[in-house]
PDB file of C-alpha atoms in Angstrom:
ATOM      1  CA  MET M 426       0.000   0.000   0.000  1.00 39.00           C
ATOM      2  CA  ALA M 427       1.299   3.458  -0.864  1.00 42.00           C
ATOM      3  CA  ASP M 428       2.322   5.847   1.895  1.00 51.00           C
ATOM      4  CA  ILE M 429      -0.275   8.394   0.842  1.00 57.00           C
ATOM      5  CA  ILE M 430      -3.790   7.422  -0.157  1.00 58.00           C
ATOM      6  CA  GLN M 431      -4.829   9.409  -3.217  1.00 62.00           C
ATOM      7  CA  TYR M 432      -8.267  10.810  -4.016  1.00 61.00           C
ATOM      8  CA  GLU M 433      -8.531   8.374  -6.928  1.00 70.00           C
ATOM      9  CA  ASP M 434      -7.898   5.396  -4.619  1.00 70.00           C
ATOM     10  CA  VAL M 435     -11.025   6.268  -2.678  1.00 73.00           C
ATOM     11  CA  GLU M 436     -13.171   7.721  -5.474  1.00 78.00           C
ATOM     12  CA  ARG M 437     -12.964   4.652  -7.731  1.00 82.00           C
ATOM     13  CA  ARG M 438     -14.303   2.457  -4.911  1.00 87.00           C
ATOM     14  CA  ILE M 439     -17.365   4.572  -4.103  1.00 86.00           C
ATOM     15  CA  ILE M 440     -20.627   3.075  -5.329  1.00 89.00           C
ATOM     16  CA  GLN M 441     -24.235   4.241  -5.191  1.00 89.00           C
ATOM     17  CA  LEU M 442     -26.629   2.056  -3.181  1.00 92.00           C
ATOM     18  CA  ARG M 443     -30.021   2.962  -1.722  1.00 92.00           C
ATOM     19  CA  GLY M 444     -29.566   6.520  -2.940  1.00 90.00           C
ATOM     20  CA  GLN M 445     -26.298   7.029  -1.054  1.00 91.00           C
ATOM     21  CA  LYS M 446     -22.622   7.003  -1.900  1.00 89.00           C
ATOM     22  CA  VAL M 447     -21.047   4.160   0.066  1.00 92.00           C
ATOM     23  CA  LEU M 448     -17.904   2.081   0.421  1.00 91.00           C
ATOM     24  CA  LEU M 449     -18.188  -1.665   0.924  1.00 94.00           C
ATOM     25  CA  ASP M 450     -16.435  -3.272   3.872  1.00 93.00           C
ATOM     26  CA  ARG M 451     -13.977  -5.060   1.568  1.00 92.00           C
ATOM     27  CA  ASP M 452     -12.961  -1.762  -0.089  1.00 91.00           C
ATOM     28  CA  VAL M 453     -12.615  -0.035   3.279  1.00 90.00           C
ATOM     29  CA  ALA M 454     -10.398  -2.912   4.430  1.00 90.00           C
ATOM     30  CA  GLU M 455      -8.278  -2.656   1.295  1.00 88.00           C
ATOM     31  CA  LEU M 456      -7.780   1.077   1.820  1.00 84.00           C
ATOM     32  CA  TYR M 457      -6.838   0.552   5.469  1.00 82.00           C
ATOM     33  CA  GLY M 458      -4.546  -2.368   4.583  1.00 83.00           C
ATOM     34  CA  VAL M 459      -6.353  -4.886   6.793  1.00 86.00           C
ATOM     35  CA  GLU M 460      -8.562  -7.925   6.291  1.00 90.00           C
ATOM     36  CA  THR M 461     -12.286  -7.353   5.798  1.00 91.00           C
ATOM     37  CA  LYS M 462     -13.037  -9.340   8.919  1.00 92.00           C
ATOM     38  CA  ARG M 463     -11.051  -6.782  10.975  1.00 90.00           C
ATOM     39  CA  ILE M 464     -13.300  -3.959   9.753  1.00 92.00           C
ATOM     40  CA  ASN M 465     -16.422  -5.964  10.556  1.00 93.00           C
ATOM     41  CA  GLU M 466     -14.934  -6.945  13.930  1.00 93.00           C
ATOM     42  CA  ALA M 467     -14.487  -3.271  14.792  1.00 92.00           C
ATOM     43  CA  VAL M 468     -18.167  -2.709  13.982  1.00 94.00           C
ATOM     44  CA  ARG M 469     -19.317  -5.730  16.016  1.00 94.00           C
ATOM     45  CA  ASN M 470     -17.220  -4.626  18.996  1.00 94.00           C
ATOM     46  CA  ASN M 471     -18.708  -1.100  18.901  1.00 93.00           C
ATOM     47  CA  PRO M 472     -22.391  -1.516  17.991  1.00 93.00           C
ATOM     48  CA  ASP M 473     -23.395   1.697  19.792  1.00 94.00           C
ATOM     49  CA  LYS M 474     -21.213   3.708  17.388  1.00 92.00           C
ATOM     50  CA  PHE M 475     -23.066   2.495  14.304  1.00 94.00           C
ATOM     51  CA  PRO M 476     -26.765   3.372  14.625  1.00 94.00           C
ATOM     52  CA  TYR M 477     -29.241   3.130  11.784  1.00 94.00           C
ATOM     53  CA  GLY M 478     -28.038   5.022   8.716  1.00 93.00           C
ATOM     54  CA  TYR M 479     -24.325   4.551   9.380  1.00 94.00           C
ATOM     55  CA  LEU M 480     -24.045   1.232   7.606  1.00 95.00           C
ATOM     56  CA  PHE M 481     -26.257  -1.469   6.163  1.00 96.00           C
ATOM     57  CA  GLU M 482     -25.954  -5.048   5.009  1.00 95.00           C
ATOM     58  CA  LEU M 483     -26.604  -5.602   1.324  1.00 93.00           C
ATOM     59  CA  ASP M 484     -29.607  -7.728   0.490  1.00 93.00           C
ATOM     60  CA  LYS M 485     -29.387 -10.631  -1.993  1.00 91.00           C
ATOM     61  CA  TYR M 486     -30.625  -8.493  -4.893  1.00 92.00           C
ATOM     62  CA  GLU M 487     -28.055  -5.725  -4.255  1.00 93.00           C
ATOM     63  CA  LYS M 488     -25.255  -8.268  -3.963  1.00 91.00           C
ATOM     64  CA  LYS M 489     -26.354  -9.937  -7.220  1.00 90.00           C
ATOM     65  CA  GLU M 490     -26.468  -6.559  -8.999  1.00 91.00           C
ATOM     66  CA  LEU M 491     -22.915  -5.750  -7.887  1.00 88.00           C
ATOM     67  CA  VAL M 492     -21.611  -9.104  -9.138  1.00 89.00           C
ATOM     68  CA  GLU M 493     -23.394  -8.672 -12.485  1.00 90.00           C
ATOM     69  CA  ASN M 494     -22.308  -5.071 -13.048  1.00 88.00           C
ATOM     70  CA  PHE M 495     -18.795  -4.871 -11.594  1.00 85.00           C
ATOM     71  CA  VAL M 496     -16.016  -7.336 -12.425  1.00 86.00           C
ATOM     72  CA  ARG M 497     -14.206  -6.430  -9.200  1.00 85.00           C
ATOM     73  CA  PHE M 498     -17.072  -7.957  -7.194  1.00 87.00           C
ATOM     74  CA  ASN M 499     -16.989 -11.386  -8.889  1.00 85.00           C
ATOM     75  CA  SER M 500     -15.554 -12.945  -5.739  1.00 85.00           C
ATOM     76  CA  LEU M 501     -18.822 -12.094  -3.955  1.00 85.00           C
ATOM     77  CA  LYS M 502     -20.754 -14.402  -6.271  1.00 85.00           C
ATOM     78  CA  HIS M 503     -20.233 -17.533  -4.167  1.00 84.00           C
ATOM     79  CA  SER M 504     -19.749 -15.818  -0.811  1.00 86.00           C
ATOM     80  CA  THR M 505     -22.275 -16.736   1.871  1.00 87.00           C
ATOM     81  CA  VAL M 506     -21.652 -13.448   3.676  1.00 87.00           C
ATOM     82  CA  SER M 507     -23.397 -10.286   2.548  1.00 90.00           C
ATOM     83  CA  PRO M 508     -21.143  -7.238   2.331  1.00 93.00           C
ATOM     84  CA  THR M 509     -21.613  -4.283   4.634  1.00 94.00           C
ATOM     85  CA  ALA M 510     -21.924  -0.841   3.046  1.00 94.00           C
ATOM     86  CA  PHE M 511     -20.582   2.120   5.013  1.00 94.00           C
ATOM     87  CA  THR M 512     -22.286   5.454   4.488  1.00 92.00           C
ATOM     88  CA  GLU M 513     -20.271   8.631   4.863  1.00 86.00           C
ATOM     89  CA  ARG M 514     -21.327   8.901   8.521  1.00 88.00           C
ATOM     90  CA  GLY M 515     -20.381   5.267   9.115  1.00 91.00           C
ATOM     91  CA  LEU M 516     -16.939   5.873   7.650  1.00 86.00           C
ATOM     92  CA  TYR M 517     -16.427   8.854   9.940  1.00 83.00           C
ATOM     93  CA  MET M 518     -17.419   6.748  12.925  1.00 87.00           C
ATOM     94  CA  LEU M 519     -15.122   3.918  11.839  1.00 87.00           C
ATOM     95  CA  ALA M 520     -12.320   6.476  11.806  1.00 80.00           C
ATOM     96  CA  THR M 521     -12.829   7.045  15.537  1.00 81.00           C
ATOM     97  CA  ILE M 522     -12.124   3.372  16.189  1.00 84.00           C
ATOM     98  CA  LEU M 523      -9.148   2.705  13.904  1.00 77.00           C
ATOM     99  CA  LYS M 524      -6.079   4.491  15.244  1.00 72.00           C
ATOM    100  CA  SER M 525      -2.964   3.330  13.351  1.00 68.00           C
ATOM    101  CA  PRO M 526      -0.884   5.844  11.311  1.00 67.00           C
ATOM    102  CA  ILE M 527      -2.185   4.259   8.100  1.00 70.00           C
ATOM    103  CA  ALA M 528      -5.745   4.540   9.420  1.00 68.00           C
ATOM    104  CA  VAL M 529      -5.275   8.265   9.993  1.00 68.00           C
ATOM    105  CA  LYS M 530      -4.033   8.805   6.405  1.00 71.00           C
ATOM    106  CA  VAL M 531      -6.847   6.721   4.951  1.00 73.00           C
ATOM    107  CA  THR M 532      -9.439   8.528   7.058  1.00 70.00           C
ATOM    108  CA  ILE M 533      -8.191  11.913   5.863  1.00 73.00           C
ATOM    109  CA  ALA M 534      -8.331  10.726   2.232  1.00 73.00           C
ATOM    110  CA  ILE M 535     -11.871   9.378   2.679  1.00 74.00           C
ATOM    111  CA  ILE M 536     -13.129  12.540   4.367  1.00 76.00           C
ATOM    112  CA  ASP M 537     -11.473  14.754   1.725  1.00 76.00           C
ATOM    113  CA  THR M 538     -12.942  12.661  -1.086  1.00 73.00           C
ATOM    114  CA  PHE M 539     -16.505  12.786   0.205  1.00 71.00           C
ATOM    115  CA  THR M 540     -16.154  16.515   0.920  1.00 77.00           C
ATOM    116  CA  GLN M 541     -14.903  17.261  -2.602  1.00 78.00           C
ATOM    117  CA  ILE M 542     -17.618  15.171  -4.221  1.00 74.00           C
ATOM    118  CA  ARG M 543     -20.291  16.893  -2.122  1.00 76.00           C
ATOM    119  CA  GLU M 544     -18.912  20.345  -2.964  1.00 79.00           C
ATOM    120  CA  MET M 545     -18.792  19.594  -6.709  1.00 77.00           C
ATOM    121  CA  VAL M 546     -22.381  18.325  -6.621  1.00 75.00           C
ATOM    122  CA  ARG M 547     -23.497  21.463  -4.751  1.00 79.00           C
ATOM    123  CA  LYS M 548     -21.851  23.760  -7.280  1.00 77.00           C
ATOM    124  CA  MET M 549     -23.336  21.859 -10.229  1.00 76.00           C
ATOM    125  CA  GLU M 550     -26.830  21.928  -8.660  1.00 77.00           C
ATOM    126  CA  THR M 551     -26.537  25.680  -8.054  1.00 78.00           C
ATOM    127  CA  LEU M 552     -25.305  26.162 -11.612  1.00 73.00           C
ATOM    128  CA  GLN M 553     -28.448  24.485 -12.960  1.00 76.00           C
ATOM    129  CA  THR M 554     -30.765  26.737 -10.968  1.00 79.00           C
ATOM    130  CA  THR M 555     -29.195  30.168 -11.440  1.00 78.00           C
ATOM    131  CA  ASP M 556     -30.181  32.490 -14.286  1.00 79.00           C
ATOM    132  CA  ASN M 557     -27.459  35.058 -13.578  1.00 80.00           C
ATOM    133  CA  PRO M 558     -24.761  34.772 -16.302  1.00 78.00           C
ATOM    134  CA  GLU M 559     -22.043  36.152 -14.026  1.00 82.00           C
ATOM    135  CA  GLU M 560     -22.913  33.653 -11.286  1.00 79.00           C
ATOM    136  CA  GLN M 561     -22.922  30.869 -13.898  1.00 74.00           C
ATOM    137  CA  LYS M 562     -19.423  31.845 -15.078  1.00 77.00           C
ATOM    138  CA  LYS M 563     -18.185  31.986 -11.485  1.00 77.00           C
ATOM    139  CA  LEU M 564     -19.655  28.560 -10.652  1.00 71.00           C
ATOM    140  CA  LEU M 565     -18.291  27.081 -13.881  1.00 72.00           C
ATOM    141  CA  SER M 566     -14.858  28.428 -13.084  1.00 74.00           C
ATOM    142  CA  GLN M 567     -14.941  27.080  -9.529  1.00 70.00           C
ATOM    143  CA  SER M 568     -16.291  23.684 -10.628  1.00 68.00           C
ATOM    144  CA  GLY M 569     -13.748  23.339 -13.412  1.00 68.00           C
ATOM    145  CA  GLU M 570     -10.864  24.276 -11.153  1.00 69.00           C
ATOM    146  CA  MET M 571     -12.095  21.883  -8.485  1.00 65.00           C
ATOM    147  CA  MET M 572     -12.321  19.037 -11.015  1.00 63.00           C
ATOM    148  CA  ALA M 573      -8.896  19.876 -12.392  1.00 62.00           C
ATOM    149  CA  ASN M 574      -7.463  19.849  -8.849  1.00 57.00           C
ATOM    150  CA  VAL M 575      -9.139  16.594  -7.914  1.00 54.00           C
ATOM    151  CA  ILE M 576      -8.462  14.762 -11.141  1.00 52.00           C
ATOM    152  CA  GLY M 577      -5.166  16.358 -12.087  1.00 51.00           C
ATOM    153  CA  ASN M 578      -3.239  16.635  -8.828  1.00 49.00           C
ATOM    154  CA  ASN M 579      -1.865  13.138  -8.765  1.00 46.00           C
ATOM    155  CA  LEU M 580      -1.590  12.251 -12.424  1.00 43.00           C
ATOM    156  CA  ASN M 581       1.787  11.877 -14.060  1.00 45.00           C
ATOM    157  CA  THR M 582       0.920  14.174 -16.931  1.00 42.00           C
ATOM    158  CA  THR M 583       2.288  17.450 -18.154  1.00 47.00           C
ATOM    159  CA  ALA M 584      -1.149  19.046 -18.481  1.00 48.00           C
ATOM    160  CA  THR M 585      -4.770  18.448 -17.609  1.00 44.00           C
ATOM    161  CA  GLU M 586      -7.807  19.952 -19.212  1.00 50.00           C
ATOM    162  CA  THR M 587     -11.296  19.858 -17.783  1.00 45.00           C
ATOM    163  CA  GLU M 588     -14.265  20.921 -19.884  1.00 52.00           C
ATOM    164  CA  ILE M 589     -17.820  21.451 -18.717  1.00 49.00           C
ATOM    165  CA  GLU M 590     -20.578  22.102 -21.206  1.00 51.00           C
ATOM    166  CA  LEU M 591     -24.107  22.989 -20.175  1.00 50.00           C
ATOM    167  CA  ASN M 592     -27.000  23.461 -22.579  1.00 48.00           C
ATOM    168  CA  PHE M 593     -29.848  25.597 -21.342  1.00 47.00           C
ATOM    169  CA  ALA M 594     -32.919  26.339 -23.444  1.00 46.00           C
ATOM    170  CA  LEU M 595     -31.355  29.112 -25.541  1.00 46.00           C
ATOM    171  CA  VAL M 596     -27.857  29.390 -24.106  1.00 48.00           C
ATOM    172  CA  LYS M 597     -24.898  27.074 -24.385  1.00 49.00           C
ATOM    173  CA  ILE M 598     -22.138  27.615 -21.837  1.00 50.00           C
ATOM    174  CA  LYS M 599     -18.767  25.987 -22.285  1.00 52.00           C
ATOM    175  CA  HIS M 600     -16.004  26.209 -19.693  1.00 49.00           C
ATOM    176  CA  LYS M 601     -12.482  24.860 -20.008  1.00 54.00           C
ATOM    177  CA  VAL M 602      -9.729  24.730 -17.386  1.00 49.00           C
ATOM    178  CA  LYS M 603      -6.218  23.836 -18.465  1.00 55.00           C
ATOM    179  CA  ARG M 604      -3.491  23.204 -15.913  1.00 50.00           C
ATOM    180  CA  THR M 605       0.108  22.540 -16.850  1.00 53.00           C
ATOM    181  CA  LYS M 606       2.118  20.398 -14.438  1.00 51.00           C
ATOM    182  CA  ASP M 607       5.489  22.155 -14.809  1.00 50.00           C
ATOM    183  CA  ASN M 608       4.374  25.577 -13.606  1.00 47.00           C
ATOM    184  CA  ASN M 609       0.963  24.706 -12.103  1.00 48.00           C
ATOM    185  CA  GLU M 610      -0.529  27.559 -14.102  1.00 47.00           C
ATOM    186  CA  THR M 611      -4.292  27.512 -14.558  1.00 47.00           C
ATOM    187  CA  LYS M 612      -5.933  29.021 -17.633  1.00 50.00           C
ATOM    188  CA  THR M 613      -9.690  29.397 -17.746  1.00 47.00           C
ATOM    189  CA  ASN M 614     -11.719  29.909 -20.916  1.00 50.00           C
ATOM    190  CA  HIS M 615     -15.437  30.726 -21.071  1.00 47.00           C
ATOM    191  CA  ASN M 616     -17.390  30.510 -24.311  1.00 50.00           C
TER     192      ASN M 616
END
């Protein structure tokens, strides 16, 4: 496991179940560098810290859907144990139990990832509801820069370019953010 957990390490494991973004126990264990049973042990040993809404066990249908739609979950096909899904709140609570140096780094990466995703969603929702062109440009700029930061920070590339295009009834807004790795310069274009 790498010394520093990257945004992408967490983000690619997040799935949507029951209308929430969650991480499965096996993915949490992989991030923390422990066996899945250790994560579930921590939950069993601290039941008062995981009330309703903090985690849930997948039902047979959800488990089947994961196996059918994601190659990485093929090993669940013949498992007799249903995976546990941790909501954002459940992951925060798990962080209060796991105390190793790796656990601290992973917890920070998980919290940062969920925070960035939530902030991007908020900006995009606001962008869809505002009629003010100046506010739209500002939100586009912020969203594009945020995406460029999140996606481009840890890539081994010389430049990243993020483009957002929104089509409203009569107006088409296009926003492009280009960041070069060598001088970390950001250029923003609005059309």
